[in-house]
mmCIF file of C-alpha atoms in Angstrom:
data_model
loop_
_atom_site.group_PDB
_atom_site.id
_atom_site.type_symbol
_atom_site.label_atom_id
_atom_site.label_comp_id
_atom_site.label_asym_id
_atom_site.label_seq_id
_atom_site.Cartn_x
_atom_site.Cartn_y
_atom_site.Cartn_z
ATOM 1 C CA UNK A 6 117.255 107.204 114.154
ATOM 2 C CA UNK A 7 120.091 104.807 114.609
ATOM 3 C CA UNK A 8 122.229 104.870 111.323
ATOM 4 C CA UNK A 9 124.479 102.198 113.234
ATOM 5 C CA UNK A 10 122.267 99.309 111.886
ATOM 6 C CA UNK A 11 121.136 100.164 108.547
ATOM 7 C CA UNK A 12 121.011 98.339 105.542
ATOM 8 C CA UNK A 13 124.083 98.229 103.569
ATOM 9 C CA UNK A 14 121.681 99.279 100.513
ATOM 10 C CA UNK A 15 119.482 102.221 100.714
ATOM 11 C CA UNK A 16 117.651 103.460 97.923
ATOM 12 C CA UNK A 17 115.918 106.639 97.567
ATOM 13 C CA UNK A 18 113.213 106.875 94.728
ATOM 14 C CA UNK A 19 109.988 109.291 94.696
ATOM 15 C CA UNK A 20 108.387 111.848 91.887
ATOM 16 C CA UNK A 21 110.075 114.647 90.457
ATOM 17 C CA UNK A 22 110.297 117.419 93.212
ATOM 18 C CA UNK A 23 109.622 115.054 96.386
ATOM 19 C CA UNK A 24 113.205 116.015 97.090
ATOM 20 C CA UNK A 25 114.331 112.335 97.315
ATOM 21 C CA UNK A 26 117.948 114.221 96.463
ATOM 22 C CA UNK A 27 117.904 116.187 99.295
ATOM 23 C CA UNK A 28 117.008 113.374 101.865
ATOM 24 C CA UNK A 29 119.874 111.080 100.110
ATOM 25 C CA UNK A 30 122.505 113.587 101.279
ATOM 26 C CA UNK A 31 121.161 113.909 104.753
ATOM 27 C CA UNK A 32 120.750 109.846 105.149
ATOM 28 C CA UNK A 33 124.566 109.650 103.839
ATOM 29 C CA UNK A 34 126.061 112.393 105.857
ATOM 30 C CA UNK A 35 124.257 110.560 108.938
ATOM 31 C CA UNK A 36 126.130 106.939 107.935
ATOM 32 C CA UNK A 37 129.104 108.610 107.709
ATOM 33 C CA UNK A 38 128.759 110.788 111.183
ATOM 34 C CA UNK A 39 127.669 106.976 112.541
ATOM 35 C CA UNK A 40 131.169 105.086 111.222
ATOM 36 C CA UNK A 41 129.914 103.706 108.118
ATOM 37 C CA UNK A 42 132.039 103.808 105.206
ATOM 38 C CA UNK A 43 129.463 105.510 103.028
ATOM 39 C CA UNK A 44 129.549 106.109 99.166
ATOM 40 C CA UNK A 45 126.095 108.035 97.263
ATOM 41 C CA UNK A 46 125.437 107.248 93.699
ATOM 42 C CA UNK A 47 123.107 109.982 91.682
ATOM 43 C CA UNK A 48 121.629 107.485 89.572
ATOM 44 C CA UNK A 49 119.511 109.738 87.646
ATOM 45 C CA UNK A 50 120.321 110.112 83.980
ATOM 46 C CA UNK A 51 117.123 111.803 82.910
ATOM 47 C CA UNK A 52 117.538 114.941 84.322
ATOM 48 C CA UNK A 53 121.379 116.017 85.010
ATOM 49 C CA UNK A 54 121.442 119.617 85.966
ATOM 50 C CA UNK A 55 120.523 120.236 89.734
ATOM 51 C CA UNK A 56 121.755 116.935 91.062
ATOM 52 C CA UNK A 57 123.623 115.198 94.276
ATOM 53 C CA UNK A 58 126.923 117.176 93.006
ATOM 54 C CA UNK A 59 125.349 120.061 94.150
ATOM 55 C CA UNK A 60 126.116 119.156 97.619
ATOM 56 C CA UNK A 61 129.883 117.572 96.679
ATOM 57 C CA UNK A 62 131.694 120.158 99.046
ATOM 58 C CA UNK A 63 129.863 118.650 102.219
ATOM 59 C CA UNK A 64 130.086 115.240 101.172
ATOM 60 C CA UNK A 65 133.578 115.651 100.363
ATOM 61 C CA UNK A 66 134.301 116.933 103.977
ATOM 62 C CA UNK A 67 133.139 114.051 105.449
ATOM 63 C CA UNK A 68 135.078 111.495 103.124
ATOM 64 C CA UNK A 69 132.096 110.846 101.170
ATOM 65 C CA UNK A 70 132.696 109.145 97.714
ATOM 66 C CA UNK A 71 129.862 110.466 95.160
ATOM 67 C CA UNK A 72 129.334 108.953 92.049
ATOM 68 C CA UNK A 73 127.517 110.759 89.393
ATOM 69 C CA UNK A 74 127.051 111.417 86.062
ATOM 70 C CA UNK A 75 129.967 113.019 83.970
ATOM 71 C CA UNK A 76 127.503 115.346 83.079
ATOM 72 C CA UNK A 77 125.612 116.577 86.118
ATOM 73 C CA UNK A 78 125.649 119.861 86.488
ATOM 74 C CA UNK A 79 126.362 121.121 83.039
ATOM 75 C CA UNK A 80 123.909 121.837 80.030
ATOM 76 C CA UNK A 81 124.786 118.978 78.362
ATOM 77 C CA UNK A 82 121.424 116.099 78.682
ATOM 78 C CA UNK A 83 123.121 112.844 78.204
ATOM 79 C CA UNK A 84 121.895 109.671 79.537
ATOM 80 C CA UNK A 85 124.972 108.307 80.981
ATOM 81 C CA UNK A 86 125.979 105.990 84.338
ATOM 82 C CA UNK A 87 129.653 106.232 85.085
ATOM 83 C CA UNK A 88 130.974 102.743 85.109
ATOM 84 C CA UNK A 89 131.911 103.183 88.656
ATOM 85 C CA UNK A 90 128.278 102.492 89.486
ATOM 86 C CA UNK A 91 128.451 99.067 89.364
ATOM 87 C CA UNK A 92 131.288 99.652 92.537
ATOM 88 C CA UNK A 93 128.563 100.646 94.421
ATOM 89 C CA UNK A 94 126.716 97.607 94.608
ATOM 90 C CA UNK A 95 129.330 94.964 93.980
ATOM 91 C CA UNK A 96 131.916 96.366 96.993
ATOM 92 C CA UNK A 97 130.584 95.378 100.340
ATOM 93 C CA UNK A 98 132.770 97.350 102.330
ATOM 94 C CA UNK A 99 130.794 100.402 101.690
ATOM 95 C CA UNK A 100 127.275 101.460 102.891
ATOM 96 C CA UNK A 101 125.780 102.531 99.678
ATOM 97 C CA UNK A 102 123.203 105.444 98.998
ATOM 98 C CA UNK A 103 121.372 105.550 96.140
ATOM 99 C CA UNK A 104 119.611 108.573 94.686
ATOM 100 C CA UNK A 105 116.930 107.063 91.842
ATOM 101 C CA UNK A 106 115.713 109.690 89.485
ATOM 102 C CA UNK A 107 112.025 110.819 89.167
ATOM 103 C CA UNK A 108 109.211 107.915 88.672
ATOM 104 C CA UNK A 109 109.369 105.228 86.755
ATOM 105 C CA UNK A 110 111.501 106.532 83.449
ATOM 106 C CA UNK A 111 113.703 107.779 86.470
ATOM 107 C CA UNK A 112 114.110 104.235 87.973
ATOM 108 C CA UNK A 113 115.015 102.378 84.484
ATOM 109 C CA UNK A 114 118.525 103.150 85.343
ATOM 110 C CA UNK A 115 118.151 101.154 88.912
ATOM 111 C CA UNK A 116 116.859 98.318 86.907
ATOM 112 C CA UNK A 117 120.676 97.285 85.824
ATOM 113 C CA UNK A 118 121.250 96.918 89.345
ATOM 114 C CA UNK A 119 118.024 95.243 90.581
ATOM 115 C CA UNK A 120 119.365 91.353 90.360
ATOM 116 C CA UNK A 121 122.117 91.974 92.679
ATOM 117 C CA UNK A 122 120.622 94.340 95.028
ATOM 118 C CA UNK A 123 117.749 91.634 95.063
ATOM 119 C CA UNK A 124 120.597 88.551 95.498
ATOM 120 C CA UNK A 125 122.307 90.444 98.585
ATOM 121 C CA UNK A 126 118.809 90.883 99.924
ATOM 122 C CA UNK A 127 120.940 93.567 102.732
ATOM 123 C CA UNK A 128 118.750 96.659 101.145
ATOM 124 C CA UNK A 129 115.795 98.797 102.161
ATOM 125 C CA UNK A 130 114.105 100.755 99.342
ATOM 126 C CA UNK A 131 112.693 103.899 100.784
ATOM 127 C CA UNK A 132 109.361 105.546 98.567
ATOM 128 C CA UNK A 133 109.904 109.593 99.660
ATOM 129 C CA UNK A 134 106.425 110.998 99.122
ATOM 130 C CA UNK A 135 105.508 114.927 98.908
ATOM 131 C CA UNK A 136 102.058 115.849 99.181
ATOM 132 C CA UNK A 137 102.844 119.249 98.009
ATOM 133 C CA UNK A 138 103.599 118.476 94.632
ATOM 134 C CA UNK A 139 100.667 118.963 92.302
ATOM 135 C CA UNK A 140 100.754 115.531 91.078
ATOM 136 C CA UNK A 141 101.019 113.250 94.496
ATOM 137 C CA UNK A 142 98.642 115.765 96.359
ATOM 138 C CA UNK A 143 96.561 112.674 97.102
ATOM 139 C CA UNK A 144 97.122 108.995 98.384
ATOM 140 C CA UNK A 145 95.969 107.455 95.407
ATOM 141 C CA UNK A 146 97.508 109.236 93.352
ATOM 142 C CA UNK A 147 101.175 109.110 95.246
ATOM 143 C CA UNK A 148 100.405 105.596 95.268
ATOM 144 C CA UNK A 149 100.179 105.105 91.681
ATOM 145 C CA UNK A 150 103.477 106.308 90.880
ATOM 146 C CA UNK A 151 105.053 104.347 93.589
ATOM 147 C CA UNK A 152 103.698 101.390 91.577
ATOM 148 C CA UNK A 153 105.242 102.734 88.169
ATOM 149 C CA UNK A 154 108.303 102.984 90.233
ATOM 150 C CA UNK A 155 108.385 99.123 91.249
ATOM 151 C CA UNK A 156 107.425 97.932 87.884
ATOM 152 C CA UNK A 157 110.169 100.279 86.484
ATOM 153 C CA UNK A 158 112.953 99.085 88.944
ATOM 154 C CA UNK A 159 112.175 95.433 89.454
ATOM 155 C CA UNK A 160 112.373 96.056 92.878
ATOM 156 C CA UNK A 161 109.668 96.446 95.188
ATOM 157 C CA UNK A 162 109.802 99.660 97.933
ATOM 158 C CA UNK A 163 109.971 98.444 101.659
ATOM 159 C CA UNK A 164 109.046 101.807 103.837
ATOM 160 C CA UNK A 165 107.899 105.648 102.681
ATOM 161 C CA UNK A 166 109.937 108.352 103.656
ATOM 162 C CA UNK A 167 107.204 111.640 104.508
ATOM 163 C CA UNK A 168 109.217 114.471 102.906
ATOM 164 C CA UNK A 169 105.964 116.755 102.577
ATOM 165 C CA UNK A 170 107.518 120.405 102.469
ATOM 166 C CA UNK A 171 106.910 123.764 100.411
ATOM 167 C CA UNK A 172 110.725 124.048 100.139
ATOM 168 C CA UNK A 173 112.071 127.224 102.215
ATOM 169 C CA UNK A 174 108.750 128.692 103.032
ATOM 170 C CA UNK A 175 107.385 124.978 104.902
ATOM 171 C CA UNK A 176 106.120 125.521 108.592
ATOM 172 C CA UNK A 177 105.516 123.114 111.205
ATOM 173 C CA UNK A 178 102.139 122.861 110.475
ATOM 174 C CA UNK A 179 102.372 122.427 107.139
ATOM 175 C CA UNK A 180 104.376 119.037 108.229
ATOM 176 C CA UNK A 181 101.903 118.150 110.855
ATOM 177 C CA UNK A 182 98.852 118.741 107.966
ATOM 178 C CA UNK A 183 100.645 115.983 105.962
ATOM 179 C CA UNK A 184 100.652 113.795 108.264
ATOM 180 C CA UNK A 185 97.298 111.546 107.692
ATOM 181 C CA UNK A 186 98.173 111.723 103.888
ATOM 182 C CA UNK A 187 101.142 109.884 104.644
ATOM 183 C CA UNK A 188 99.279 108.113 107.112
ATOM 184 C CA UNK A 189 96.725 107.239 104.312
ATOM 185 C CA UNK A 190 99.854 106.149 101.691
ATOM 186 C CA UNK A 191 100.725 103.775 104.465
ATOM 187 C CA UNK A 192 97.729 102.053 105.008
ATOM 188 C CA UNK A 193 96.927 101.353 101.166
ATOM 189 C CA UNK A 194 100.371 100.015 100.616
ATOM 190 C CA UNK A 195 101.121 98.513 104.025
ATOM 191 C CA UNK A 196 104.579 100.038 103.858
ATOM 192 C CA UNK A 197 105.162 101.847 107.481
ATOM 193 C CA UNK A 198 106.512 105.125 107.609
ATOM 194 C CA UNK A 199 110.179 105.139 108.760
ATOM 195 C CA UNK A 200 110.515 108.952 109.017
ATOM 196 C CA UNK A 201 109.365 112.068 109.003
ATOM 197 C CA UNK A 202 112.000 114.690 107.159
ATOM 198 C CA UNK A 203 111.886 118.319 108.345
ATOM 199 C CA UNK A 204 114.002 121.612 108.067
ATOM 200 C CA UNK A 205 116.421 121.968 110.860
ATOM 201 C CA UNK A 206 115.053 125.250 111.892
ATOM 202 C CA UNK A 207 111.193 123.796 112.349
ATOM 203 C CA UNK A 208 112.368 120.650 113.745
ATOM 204 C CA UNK A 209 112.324 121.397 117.289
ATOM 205 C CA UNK A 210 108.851 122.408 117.481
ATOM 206 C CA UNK A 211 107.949 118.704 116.114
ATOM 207 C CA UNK A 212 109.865 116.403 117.846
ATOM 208 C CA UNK A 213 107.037 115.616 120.888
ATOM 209 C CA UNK A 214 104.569 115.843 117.577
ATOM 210 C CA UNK A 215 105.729 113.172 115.208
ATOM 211 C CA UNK A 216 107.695 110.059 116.736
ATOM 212 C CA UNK A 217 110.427 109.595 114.069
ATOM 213 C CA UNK A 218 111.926 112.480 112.728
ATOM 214 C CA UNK A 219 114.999 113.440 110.686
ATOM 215 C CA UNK A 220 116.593 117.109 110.269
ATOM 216 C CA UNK A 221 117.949 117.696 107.295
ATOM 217 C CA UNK A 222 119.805 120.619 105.890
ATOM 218 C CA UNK A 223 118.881 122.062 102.480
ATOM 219 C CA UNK A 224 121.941 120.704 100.319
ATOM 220 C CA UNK A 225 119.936 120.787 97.139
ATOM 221 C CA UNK A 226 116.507 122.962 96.503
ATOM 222 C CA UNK A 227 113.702 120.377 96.836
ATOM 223 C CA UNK A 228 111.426 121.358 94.537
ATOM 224 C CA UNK A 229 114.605 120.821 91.883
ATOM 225 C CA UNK A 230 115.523 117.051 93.200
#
């Protein structure tokens, strides 16, 4: 992937447990490795305790801004954007990631941002699918959340992101068996599939298997994102 020419917008929204958080921390780390002044906004407020801050050491090692929730990562559940949000979309000089929380309560919060993110029309809205979690195990049913999603947001999703894993027991077949689901998401939505996420350590084995393919390191535990 070339993370010279993305969007200056990209927005990361799935179900709960797709590990949409996870992929958000590899796709900013990448930016930043690529030049891009990159910033990542946790936007969810719904549930605050294993969040983006998790991974705030490697982000802040590669000059990383993260903007979060006062109140990620404690024990206190209080639905709250920091007002520095609104930087995030309103300051051009920075490639922005967004990490949307879990389906369409989730996306509300992106909603406050969905007339200017829709205005600068320089975004891509990425749908990360799992088909290991119990409740997108099928196309139709993955699909009917991404359309909860949309009507949540305002915004409409413009490619899937295949993040189909078992967390840190996934193998490489276990990727290649998702394949035609995600295969199957794309051809009822007509949204192609940009790429394929997979653990560093299987990745090798896939990379004359699947055409586009992103490693990614385990920041945050999937099945908590």
């Amino acid at each position: 992937m070339d993370f010279k020419d993305i969007k200056r917008v990209t927005i990361f929204a799935g179900h709960y447990g797709s590990g949409k958080t996870n992929i958000a921390v590899n796709y900013a780390l990448n930016s930043s490795a690529a030049g891009n002044q990159t910033v990542i906004a946790d936007l969810d407020i719904v549930n605050p305790y294993f969040r983006t801050k998790d991974a705030s050491t490697a982000l802040s090692k590669k000059d990383i801004k993260l903007i979060s929730s006062p109140y990620a990562n404690t024990n206190v559940d209080t639905p709250a954007l920091p007002a520095e949000a609104y930087s995030v979309i309103h300051n051009k000089d920075n490639y922005a990631i967004i990490d949307v929380g879990g389906d369409d309560r989730g996306a509300l919060a992106l909603g406050r941002f969905s007339k200017d993110i829709l205005a600068e029309n320089n975004y891509e809205m990425l749908f990360v699918i799992n088909k290991y979690r119990y409740l997108t195990a099928d196309a139709a049913s993955t699909v009917e959340v991404m359309h909860e999603i949309e009507d949540a947001c305002g915004i409409r999703f413009t490619a899937i992101v295949n993040n189909s894993n078992l967390g840190d027991e996934t193998t490489a077949q276990n990727v290649i068996d998702s394949l035609s689901y995600a295969d199957e998401v794309s051809e009822i939505t007509g949204l192609k599939v940009k790429f394929t996420a997979v653990k560093e350590d299987i990745a090798k084995t896939l990379l004359n298997k699947i055409t586009d393919i992103m490693p990614v390191k385990i920041y945050v535990k999937q099945f908590l994102s």
